[in-house]
Amino acid sequence: MLRHLFKLIWNRKRANLLLISEIFFSFVVLFGVGTLLINFGRNYRLPFGFDSGPVWRLAIRAGQGQKMPRAELDDVLRQVQALPGVQAVALTSDNTPFSFNNNNTRYYNHGLQSPITNNYDADDAYARVMGLRLREGRWFQPIDDASKARPIVISQDFREIMFGKGPAVGRAITGGNPAVDPKTDQYRVVGVVDAVRMDHDFAAPEPALWKRLEPFDTTHWETANVMVRVAAGQGGALQEKIARTVAGVTRQWSTEVRTLEDERLSKRRYTLVPVIALSLVSLFLIVNVALGLFGVLWYNISQRRAEIGLRRAMGASAGAISAQFLGEMMVVTTLGVLLGVLLAAQFPLLGAFGMPTGLYAAAIGAATVAVYVITALCAWQPSRLAARIHPAVALRED
Amino acid sequence: MENLLANSSEPRTQPVALHGAVLRLTDIEKVYQTKTIETVALNRVNLTINRGEFVSIMGPSGCGKSTLLSLMGLLDEPTSGVIEVDGRAVTSFSDRELAGLRNLKIGFVFQSYHLINDLSVVDNVEVPLLYRPGMGSKERRKRAVDALDKVGLSARTGHFPSQLSGGQRQRVAIARALAGGPEIILADEPTGNLDSVMGEEIMGLLLDLNRQEGVTVVMVTHDEHQALKTERVIRFFDGSQVG
Ligand SMILES: Nc1ncnc2c1ncn2[C@@H]1O[C@H](COP(=O)(O)OP(=O)(O)O)[C@@H](O)[C@H]1O
Ligand SMILES: [Mg+2]
């Protein structure tokens, strides 16, 4: 019977080509959206690699074109640190977790080039404030003042890519390719921490490294980003107190205090809006395709009434008729899905977007199941209708 | 106890007679009920078709001939009356059982051939065999080719219906009716769409099948000449048998 269905479909290839291409198109859309959603879902369940709950971000701005002297900044940090409810403060760069800033580049371990890596500035208190999980070596300490190369701490994923199973702590990396630029910046690894996901709730971990901010650094800042670790249960009162403390040092500086939780939630909203829009558009497309399939099947069946009557006369039961129409749809679906899989398989094969093969496989699986469910649902009612066609009526020839 | 059982199930347990009735219609009435009118298509028809007979059915248009063939072919149910196939009343048969009986015992030939245009000649002839449980594709192909041989079309197996003349198409339809090895062929105006030469050809083929292969044939026709060549002519007028 399957061979018979294939013959029927092959001999009607022009009409079926339209169905097959619609199914192929639906598959591709579902695969694309599926890849995105599955990727987001998988990432969402991974740990951030740091604490966001008890941490606030304090941004201090010197004002347009102004710089802040380090001594005054240190004074602010000391006073904020001394506030009751504040456990620790750390100075960092403006690419704080869940912010819209990022700062990334590639590094070299001799000839080996790293992938794009996020780099953060961090002082000696940062690891404690952020709750980074140390795996090897140590975080920055005052003894690093004596280091010639700038000390860095790297994330576990960066470590695996750049040092494999060999030792990482004590090793040097450079900012440029040393073969091309012998005077390039030198960094020395002092520790390794767990991989972090600082972009948004659904982001994958990305290779990261932290460069030590020296206490006697004389850089003059326009904006200082301070991470503040607070005791449990602190809220708006402490936020105001922090702002007043900064104002107490100098009236020129403006401040903004936000909890990392707030930042996380607003970044999440921002990230989800286009995803939800895309999902809705795809859903709309799929519903349209499904209605189209449904219509084509109805039309097919009305065109094939005589054939249905004939098959009934030749010994097909009502069940056999509906099985035939469902079966034809499943064969057509299989052809469309096969084409879709052929296309989708190129993504892992070509390593496009650097997503893991398992993710693509899961998306292919999900899109396949969804397409079969959709076409089976579309074919269900028309097939039942075909089965109910009365053979004696369908075969009348006047 | 034994007697009682034998009596109660008498019609169903009668042995299949080799020369007895293939089809028996008793007190058949068929009423088509539509919203506006009620059409009595058949009125108290009693009819027996014996094994090996060639029966023709005649009557004016609309007198119920096609309706009668549908009932004989188990494609429709009578409003009242009993249809027996090989001595078994089919009144309480399920859709599946009726389909199985049609597949095994009955071959249909229609005025407008009803070939499936998207299937080749041989694939068309195989259609009834698709619904025969447990028949493999080799066996199907062999039977289809044999049937096409009998109607003289073994050279056209790979053609499509659109590439054939009307007479050839009707021969394919007859091969299809034959392929399942039926006991009876029901033909509703099989020459109605053909010119007289092709009509003669088809009539000759049906006569040969009846005489040489022993196939029982019931044929609706408007052609007195054709009817005269058959063993028995049943005439209908307005839903009733008139001769
Ligand atoms: N499905 C149907 N619904 C309503 N009336 C029908 C139907 N089929 C046949 N009839 C009516 O039954 C009568 C007999 O029809 P039919 O058996 O086709 O006659 P014939 O084949 O002798 O021309 C006609 O009056 C026809 O209009
Ligand atoms: Mg008729």
XYZ file of C-alpha atoms and ligand atoms in Angstrom:
669
model
C 0.000 0.000 0.000
C 2.891 2.383 0.766
C 4.279 1.805 -2.740
C 0.843 2.545 -4.116
C 0.734 5.839 -2.186
C 4.185 6.774 -3.466
C 3.049 6.086 -7.034
C -0.056 8.220 -6.606
C 2.012 11.056 -5.160
C 4.744 10.755 -7.749
C 2.236 10.770 -10.602
C 0.591 13.840 -9.111
C 3.909 15.494 -8.453
C 2.966 18.902 -9.717
C 0.101 19.280 -7.242
C 2.069 17.638 -4.466
C 5.128 19.795 -5.025
C 3.181 22.745 -3.660
C 2.234 20.799 -0.546
C 5.781 19.540 -0.120
C 7.230 23.023 -0.416
C 4.729 24.388 2.115
C 5.694 21.637 4.520
C 9.378 22.265 3.855
C 8.851 25.964 4.532
C 7.002 25.237 7.776
C 9.756 22.884 8.828
C 12.430 25.504 8.217
C 10.501 28.132 10.205
C 9.897 25.715 13.067
C 13.515 24.629 12.991
C 14.727 28.231 13.192
C 12.398 29.234 15.995
C 12.922 25.866 17.688
C 16.700 26.314 17.671
C 16.333 29.734 19.268
C 13.829 28.650 21.912
C 15.584 25.412 22.806
C 18.870 27.281 23.054
C 17.285 29.857 25.351
C 15.644 27.142 27.437
C 18.876 25.219 27.847
C 20.884 28.291 28.790
C 18.233 29.444 31.235
C 18.818 26.344 33.344
C 22.594 26.921 33.538
C 24.085 28.732 36.553
C 25.164 32.366 36.136
C 28.519 31.648 37.787
C 28.032 34.642 40.135
C 25.460 35.962 42.608
C 22.984 38.511 41.369
C 20.633 38.554 44.365
C 22.603 40.478 46.979
C 24.534 42.697 44.571
C 23.782 46.259 43.530
C 25.350 48.390 40.860
C 26.371 51.897 41.820
C 27.256 54.137 38.899
C 29.022 57.363 39.775
C 29.379 59.980 37.050
C 31.743 62.908 37.190
C 29.642 64.817 34.692
C 30.141 65.791 31.070
C 33.847 66.148 30.293
C 34.832 65.865 33.967
C 37.215 63.308 35.483
C 37.209 62.025 39.013
C 40.426 62.029 40.995
C 41.223 58.573 42.289
C 41.719 59.784 45.840
C 38.177 61.131 46.005
C 36.802 57.973 44.431
C 38.637 55.871 47.014
C 37.123 58.053 49.695
C 33.632 57.351 48.309
C 34.317 53.611 48.200
C 35.533 53.622 51.806
C 32.470 55.529 53.026
C 29.990 53.332 51.149
C 31.770 50.247 52.460
C 31.354 51.589 55.989
C 27.555 51.919 55.706
C 25.609 49.413 57.808
C 24.077 46.792 55.515
C 26.903 47.038 52.970
C 29.172 44.000 53.064
C 31.728 44.823 50.395
C 32.294 47.117 47.415
C 34.307 46.581 44.255
C 35.340 48.755 41.382
C 34.810 47.410 37.874
C 34.395 48.423 34.242
C 31.085 49.573 32.749
C 30.218 46.189 31.227
C 28.458 45.083 34.413
C 26.164 42.025 34.368
C 22.895 42.463 32.426
C 23.984 45.880 31.179
C 23.936 46.899 27.533
C 27.684 47.530 27.504
C 30.197 45.020 26.402
C 33.877 44.921 25.883
C 35.455 41.975 24.168
C 38.442 41.002 22.100
C 40.689 38.076 21.241
C 43.803 36.955 23.096
C 46.773 34.818 22.203
C 48.540 31.964 23.891
C 51.583 32.161 21.622
C 50.201 31.060 18.267
C 46.772 30.020 19.615
C 44.073 32.651 19.127
C 41.158 32.720 21.558
C 37.531 33.148 20.562
C 35.957 36.552 21.234
C 36.345 36.970 24.993
C 34.641 39.408 27.369
C 37.132 41.388 29.400
C 36.260 43.042 32.665
C 38.277 45.289 34.943
C 38.090 44.196 38.565
C 39.735 45.121 41.805
C 40.821 42.844 44.635
C 37.352 42.817 46.275
C 35.407 41.994 43.092
C 35.384 38.186 43.413
C 33.953 38.391 46.926
C 31.350 41.008 45.974
C 30.195 39.068 42.917
C 30.485 35.629 44.484
C 32.594 34.218 41.637
C 33.426 30.528 42.144
C 37.192 30.057 42.231
C 38.414 26.780 40.689
C 42.181 27.176 40.534
C 44.810 29.572 41.845
C 43.555 32.704 43.627
C 41.848 36.056 43.077
C 43.887 39.308 42.889
C 45.785 40.270 46.003
C 48.049 43.127 47.103
C 51.125 41.025 46.246
C 50.102 41.442 42.598
C 51.324 45.048 42.889
C 54.777 43.663 42.252
C 53.801 41.746 39.115
C 55.340 42.910 35.870
C 52.697 41.458 33.578
C 49.126 42.550 34.407
C 47.454 39.824 36.494
C 44.284 38.254 35.130
C 41.762 35.669 36.265
C 40.171 33.626 33.504
C 36.900 31.719 33.215
C 36.839 27.948 33.027
C 35.649 27.893 29.386
C 38.455 30.251 28.371
C 40.876 28.045 30.265
C 39.719 24.895 28.439
C 40.061 26.522 25.040
C 43.442 28.158 25.651
C 45.222 25.741 27.974
C 43.354 22.445 27.562
C 44.316 20.008 30.269
C 47.693 21.627 30.910
C 48.401 24.089 33.734
C 46.891 27.570 33.403
C 47.886 29.402 36.567
C 51.225 31.126 36.059
C 50.944 31.076 32.289
C 51.062 34.212 30.162
C 48.764 35.363 27.384
C 49.002 38.421 25.182
C 46.603 40.948 23.756
C 47.962 40.632 20.232
C 49.771 37.996 18.234
C 53.345 38.063 19.624
C 54.704 36.862 16.274
C 53.343 40.004 14.610
C 53.608 42.479 17.466
C 56.453 41.641 19.918
C 55.524 44.544 22.195
C 51.921 43.484 22.723
C 50.322 43.618 26.198
C 51.260 40.773 28.511
C 48.944 39.193 31.074
C 49.674 36.558 33.679
C 46.991 34.104 34.829
C 46.665 33.962 38.615
C 43.369 32.113 38.912
C 40.506 30.344 37.174
C 36.804 30.796 38.039
C 33.619 29.054 36.869
C 32.255 30.123 33.502
C 29.851 33.084 33.737
C 26.724 34.197 31.879
C 26.545 37.959 32.328
C 24.602 39.010 29.238
C 21.027 37.942 30.036
C 18.945 35.122 31.480
C 19.011 33.125 28.255
C 22.589 33.784 27.177
C 25.134 31.012 26.888
C 28.290 31.184 28.989
C 30.957 33.151 27.138
C 34.721 33.046 27.677
C 35.723 35.821 30.039
C 38.731 37.272 31.780
C 39.194 39.857 34.499
C 42.116 42.296 34.471
C 43.315 43.643 37.785
C 42.539 47.247 38.612
C 45.502 48.437 40.657
C 44.749 50.386 43.837
C 47.284 53.034 42.892
C 45.929 53.233 39.355
C 45.936 56.919 38.452
C 43.515 56.659 35.582
C 40.985 59.409 35.874
C 37.493 58.116 35.514
C 34.487 59.756 33.979
C 32.240 57.074 35.303
C 32.998 54.641 38.059
C 31.042 51.407 38.243
C 30.907 50.036 41.716
C 29.443 46.682 42.638
C 27.995 46.687 46.145
C 27.280 43.510 48.047
C 24.562 44.115 50.645
C 23.163 42.125 53.535
C 19.894 40.271 53.050
C 16.739 42.421 53.252
C 18.278 45.748 52.232
C 16.170 48.019 50.051
C 15.371 51.554 49.022
C 16.529 53.133 52.289
C 20.064 51.876 51.799
C 19.979 52.914 48.119
C 19.207 56.476 49.195
C 21.835 56.397 51.886
C 24.445 55.340 49.333
C 23.466 58.197 47.019
C 23.679 60.673 49.900
C 27.065 59.307 50.923
C 28.443 59.960 47.443
C 26.942 63.448 47.445
C 28.588 64.004 50.810
C 32.032 63.613 49.238
C 31.369 65.816 46.263
C 28.215 67.550 45.048
C 29.406 67.446 41.433
C 28.981 63.707 40.969
C 25.707 62.086 40.096
C 24.809 58.589 41.154
C 22.516 55.782 40.174
C 21.916 52.714 42.321
C 20.157 49.706 40.826
C 19.898 46.151 42.041
C 21.312 43.511 39.714
C 17.928 41.753 39.993
C 16.220 44.813 38.466
C 18.850 44.961 35.765
C 18.411 41.245 35.092
C 14.636 41.558 34.776
C 14.731 44.566 32.479
C 17.348 42.894 30.271
C 15.189 39.785 30.200
C 12.198 41.803 29.020
C 14.311 43.465 26.398
C 15.630 40.109 25.186
C 12.246 38.403 25.107
C 10.332 41.033 23.146
C 11.843 40.169 19.737
C 11.718 36.442 20.540
C 8.032 36.614 21.372
C 7.396 38.721 18.276
C 9.265 36.210 16.123
C 7.392 33.299 17.690
C 4.056 34.994 17.053
C 4.931 35.738 13.443
C 6.007 32.107 12.962
C 2.880 30.868 14.656
C 0.838 33.029 12.306
C 2.722 31.641 9.292
C 2.284 28.070 10.482
C -1.431 28.560 11.114
C -1.736 29.975 7.613
C 0.104 27.034 6.108
C -2.058 24.658 8.134
C -5.259 26.305 6.915
C -3.875 26.156 3.381
C -3.131 22.440 3.719
C -6.567 21.877 5.134
C -8.157 23.672 2.186
C -6.071 21.831 -0.386
C -7.027 18.497 1.166
C -10.717 19.360 1.135
C -10.431 20.371 -2.484
C -8.478 17.206 -3.323
C -11.120 15.044 -1.790
C -13.959 16.766 -3.610
C -12.000 16.254 -6.832
C -11.436 12.617 -6.066
C -14.960 11.573 -5.124
C -15.236 9.177 -8.067
C -11.910 7.583 -7.127
C -13.138 7.193 -3.565
C -16.375 5.569 -4.755
C -14.400 3.306 -7.032
C -12.044 2.187 -4.288
C -15.007 1.499 -2.020
C -16.574 -0.607 -4.780
C -13.296 -2.492 -5.233
C -13.301 -3.461 -1.562
C -11.924 -0.547 0.455
C -13.662 -0.082 3.794
C -14.403 3.419 5.063
C -11.397 3.045 7.375
C -9.159 2.126 4.439
C -10.180 5.315 2.624
C -9.379 7.581 5.540
C -6.123 5.678 6.089
C -5.221 6.258 2.461
C -5.722 10.023 2.636
C -3.916 10.265 5.963
C -1.183 8.053 4.523
C -0.794 10.222 1.426
C -0.439 13.259 3.660
C 2.147 11.488 5.778
C 4.170 10.540 2.689
C 4.026 14.136 1.433
C 4.982 15.346 4.923
C 7.905 12.946 4.994
C 9.188 14.313 1.682
C 8.910 17.907 2.914
C 10.535 17.048 6.230
C 13.375 15.185 4.500
C 14.155 18.277 2.421
C 13.975 20.378 5.574
C 16.295 18.053 7.491
C 18.707 18.153 4.574
C 18.863 21.933 4.884
C 18.850 22.006 8.694
C 21.682 19.469 8.877
C 23.934 21.957 7.086
C 24.029 24.153 10.206
C 25.841 21.674 12.463
C 27.828 20.301 9.504
C 29.125 23.734 8.541
C 29.431 24.789 12.191
C 27.300 27.862 11.534
C 26.646 30.170 14.517
C 28.885 27.985 16.691
C 25.907 26.268 18.321
C 26.373 22.721 19.581
C 25.286 19.843 17.321
C 23.016 18.532 20.065
C 21.014 21.762 19.985
C 20.444 21.495 16.237
C 19.537 17.832 16.593
C 16.976 18.696 19.271
C 15.528 21.472 17.081
C 15.332 19.123 14.077
C 13.563 16.567 16.247
C 11.125 19.124 17.629
C 10.371 20.623 14.196
C 9.819 17.126 12.750
C 7.374 16.157 15.481
C 5.570 19.505 15.206
C 5.227 19.274 11.404
C 3.861 15.717 11.578
C 1.390 16.699 14.285
C 0.255 19.737 12.264
C -0.207 17.832 9.003
C -1.898 14.913 10.748
C -4.328 17.351 12.383
C -4.974 19.050 9.038
C -5.520 15.721 7.283
C -7.673 14.255 10.027
C -10.995 15.920 9.256
C -10.743 15.745 5.428
C -9.813 12.061 5.682
C -12.843 11.380 7.848
C -14.918 13.266 5.322
C -13.506 11.116 2.521
C -14.409 7.989 4.444
C -18.001 9.162 4.806
C -18.517 9.710 1.081
C -21.240 7.332 -0.001
C -19.879 5.055 -2.746
C -23.175 4.653 -4.615
C -23.589 8.442 -4.726
C -19.973 9.098 -5.668
C -20.199 6.655 -8.569
C -23.431 8.000 -10.067
C -22.848 9.167 -13.574
C -25.846 11.289 -14.461
C -30.902 -28.244 21.025
C -29.099 -29.111 17.856
C -32.252 -28.677 15.808
C -33.060 -25.371 17.345
C -29.645 -24.035 16.538
C -29.809 -25.305 12.989
C -33.168 -23.667 12.492
C -32.327 -20.321 13.965
C -29.231 -19.800 11.900
C -30.430 -21.472 8.747
C -29.716 -18.771 6.169
C -26.148 -18.280 7.279
C -25.108 -21.889 7.536
C -26.413 -23.030 4.178
C -23.548 -24.518 2.202
C -22.356 -22.548 -0.812
C -24.058 -24.109 -3.796
C -21.925 -24.595 -6.875
C -24.757 -24.059 -9.296
C -27.260 -22.234 -7.095
C -27.934 -18.580 -6.558
C -25.007 -16.176 -6.397
C -27.303 -13.301 -5.524
C -30.842 -13.341 -4.237
C -32.933 -10.228 -3.710
C -36.166 -10.640 -1.763
C -38.857 -7.954 -1.500
C -36.368 -5.192 -2.119
C -37.549 -1.655 -1.747
C -35.353 1.412 -2.121
C -36.676 4.832 -1.252
C -34.537 7.956 -1.629
C -35.607 10.493 0.921
C -34.635 14.087 0.235
C -35.925 17.195 1.988
C -38.503 17.933 -0.655
C -39.407 14.616 -2.231
C -39.418 10.931 -1.667
C -38.390 8.804 -4.672
C -39.296 5.144 -4.752
C -36.430 3.889 -6.913
C -37.217 0.182 -6.459
C -40.533 -1.321 -5.475
C -40.829 -4.921 -4.202
C -38.154 -6.413 -6.409
C -37.572 -10.172 -6.241
C -34.674 -11.455 -8.235
C -32.261 -14.372 -8.261
C -29.009 -14.440 -10.206
C -27.688 -17.952 -10.701
C -24.074 -18.963 -11.060
C -22.819 -18.773 -14.624
C -25.742 -16.715 -15.951
C -25.504 -13.697 -18.211
C -28.437 -11.471 -17.315
C -29.239 -8.162 -18.925
C -31.339 -5.478 -17.312
C -33.298 -3.054 -19.441
C -35.605 -0.174 -18.830
C -36.002 3.527 -19.393
C -33.802 6.070 -17.760
C -34.557 6.656 -14.093
C -36.379 3.362 -13.594
C -33.940 2.170 -10.934
C -31.411 0.042 -12.838
C -28.319 1.663 -11.338
C -29.916 1.588 -7.927
C -30.482 -2.139 -8.360
C -26.845 -2.689 -9.329
C -25.635 -0.687 -6.324
C -27.697 -2.892 -4.061
C -26.498 -6.075 -5.776
C -22.938 -4.781 -5.436
C -23.420 -4.091 -1.708
C -22.622 -0.420 -2.250
C -25.903 0.646 -0.733
C -28.510 -0.751 1.614
C -32.131 -1.379 0.658
C -34.841 0.455 2.556
C -36.401 -2.933 3.150
C -35.922 -6.473 1.922
C -33.107 -8.970 2.096
C -30.008 -9.395 -0.060
C -28.255 -12.740 0.061
C -24.812 -13.430 -1.341
C -24.001 -17.130 -1.731
C -27.002 -17.842 0.451
C -25.982 -15.552 3.289
C -28.087 -12.520 4.145
C -25.853 -9.472 4.408
C -28.358 -7.344 6.335
C -26.341 -7.145 9.533
C -22.890 -7.048 7.973
C -20.508 -4.329 9.058
C -18.888 -1.897 6.642
C -15.696 -3.927 6.807
C -17.443 -7.208 6.109
C -19.320 -5.729 3.160
C -16.068 -4.291 1.786
C -14.462 -7.719 2.132
C -17.345 -9.375 0.286
C -17.219 -6.821 -2.543
C -13.516 -7.358 -2.845
C -13.755 -11.161 -3.013
C -16.930 -11.772 -4.952
C -17.888 -8.759 -7.025
C -16.368 -6.999 -10.000
C -17.740 -3.653 -11.184
C -17.731 -2.118 -14.653
C -19.083 1.410 -15.133
C -20.264 3.405 -18.101
C -17.562 6.027 -17.585
C -14.842 3.459 -16.742
C -13.788 5.192 -13.498
C -10.108 4.567 -14.049
C -7.684 6.483 -11.836
C -5.956 8.824 -14.283
C -2.806 9.140 -12.201
C -2.152 5.405 -12.239
C -0.828 3.343 -15.114
C -3.002 0.665 -16.702
C -1.483 -2.149 -14.686
C -1.625 -0.140 -11.446
C -5.301 0.524 -12.097
C -5.936 -3.173 -12.524
C -4.119 -3.842 -9.247
C -6.396 -1.548 -7.223
C -8.867 -4.226 -6.016
C -5.952 -6.461 -5.041
C -4.580 -3.730 -2.754
C -7.528 -4.375 -0.490
C -6.992 -8.105 -0.320
C -5.331 -8.985 2.966
C -1.956 -10.675 2.743
C -1.460 -10.414 -1.011
C 2.116 -9.516 -1.925
C 3.109 -7.112 -4.669
C 4.468 -9.885 -6.952
C 1.210 -11.797 -6.794
C -0.742 -8.592 -7.458
C 1.340 -7.757 -10.482
C 1.010 -11.298 -11.870
C -2.763 -11.298 -11.514
C -3.079 -7.851 -13.039
C -0.966 -8.816 -16.033
C -2.996 -12.041 -16.477
C -6.236 -10.065 -16.376
C -4.907 -7.572 -18.947
C -3.907 -10.538 -21.084
C -7.487 -11.810 -21.017
C -8.806 -8.491 -22.341
C -6.057 -8.285 -24.949
C -4.193 -5.343 -23.455
C -0.979 -6.957 -22.236
C 1.002 -4.608 -24.488
C -0.364 -1.506 -22.752
C 0.451 -2.152 -19.101
C 2.621 0.948 -18.725
C 0.244 3.338 -20.516
C -1.886 5.843 -18.710
C -5.693 5.971 -19.177
C -5.426 9.255 -21.080
C -3.353 7.486 -23.736
C -6.083 4.928 -24.484
C -9.252 4.942 -26.566
C -12.635 4.570 -24.882
C -12.882 0.903 -25.827
C -9.417 0.247 -24.459
C -10.264 2.055 -21.248
C -13.342 -0.081 -20.800
C -11.221 -3.173 -21.372
C -8.856 -2.010 -18.634
C -11.898 -1.590 -16.385
C -13.010 -5.137 -17.225
C -9.509 -6.435 -16.479
C -9.701 -4.617 -13.143
C -13.066 -6.261 -12.422
C -11.567 -9.632 -13.333
C -8.289 -9.308 -11.438
C -9.730 -10.297 -8.089
C -11.318 -13.452 -9.541
C -14.924 -12.417 -8.747
C -17.980 -14.661 -8.879
C -20.039 -11.977 -10.505
C -19.438 -8.937 -12.657
C -21.924 -6.070 -12.390
C -21.760 -3.855 -15.463
C -23.794 -0.622 -15.585
C -24.175 0.388 -19.237
C -20.618 -0.692 -20.077
C -21.023 0.282 -23.740
C -22.976 3.468 -23.082
C -20.034 5.770 -23.855
C -18.726 3.770 -26.830
C -19.501 3.779 -30.533
C -21.201 0.657 -31.906
C -17.975 -1.028 -33.090
C -16.257 -0.634 -29.748
C -19.522 -1.500 -28.006
C -19.669 -4.773 -29.922
C -16.086 -5.468 -28.920
C -16.836 -4.981 -25.232
C -20.021 -7.024 -25.465
C -18.054 -9.805 -27.161
C -15.474 -9.703 -24.397
C -18.111 -9.999 -21.676
C -19.777 -12.906 -23.544
C -16.417 -14.688 -23.864
C -15.685 -14.233 -20.176
C -19.110 -15.614 -19.342
C -18.843 -18.632 -21.661
C -15.178 -19.474 -21.335
C -14.371 -18.436 -17.777
C -17.812 -19.083 -16.315
C -18.062 -15.600 -14.814
C -21.609 -14.568 -13.876
C -22.504 -11.248 -15.500
C -25.319 -8.803 -14.773
C -25.373 -6.013 -17.343
C -27.530 -2.922 -17.600
C -28.004 -1.977 -21.256
C -30.176 0.124 -23.533
C -29.228 -1.964 -26.564
C -31.827 -4.582 -27.574
C -29.292 -6.390 -29.778
C -26.929 -6.832 -26.888
C -29.740 -7.903 -24.594
C -30.844 -10.558 -27.047
C -27.423 -12.161 -26.890
C -27.807 -12.803 -23.157
C -29.596 -15.698 -21.494
C -32.136 -13.652 -19.640
C -33.515 -10.143 -19.942
C -35.098 -8.458 -16.949
C -37.169 -5.401 -17.755
C -37.876 -2.587 -15.342
C -40.367 0.193 -15.406
C -40.603 2.841 -12.732
C -38.921 0.790 -10.049
C -40.760 -2.433 -10.695
C -39.926 -5.551 -12.610
C -42.122 -5.865 -15.652
C -40.637 -8.940 -17.285
N -28.881 9.325 -4.202
C -30.091 9.590 -4.691
N -30.857 10.493 -4.071
C -32.097 10.776 -4.528
N -32.643 10.190 -5.595
C -31.919 9.276 -6.262
C -30.594 8.934 -5.838
N -30.115 7.986 -6.672
C -31.084 7.762 -7.575
N -32.146 8.526 -7.332
C -33.426 8.513 -8.080
O -33.845 7.180 -8.132
C -34.405 6.903 -9.396
C -33.680 5.728 -10.024
O -32.376 6.140 -10.399
P -31.350 5.173 -11.112
O -31.251 3.918 -10.351
O -30.115 5.918 -11.358
O -32.054 4.899 -12.515
P -31.429 4.349 -13.870
O -30.081 3.837 -13.604
O -32.406 3.284 -14.269
O -31.447 5.483 -14.831
C -34.303 8.186 -10.210
O -35.539 8.862 -10.099
C -33.221 8.950 -9.502
O -33.436 10.329 -9.649
Mg -28.229 4.369 -14.464
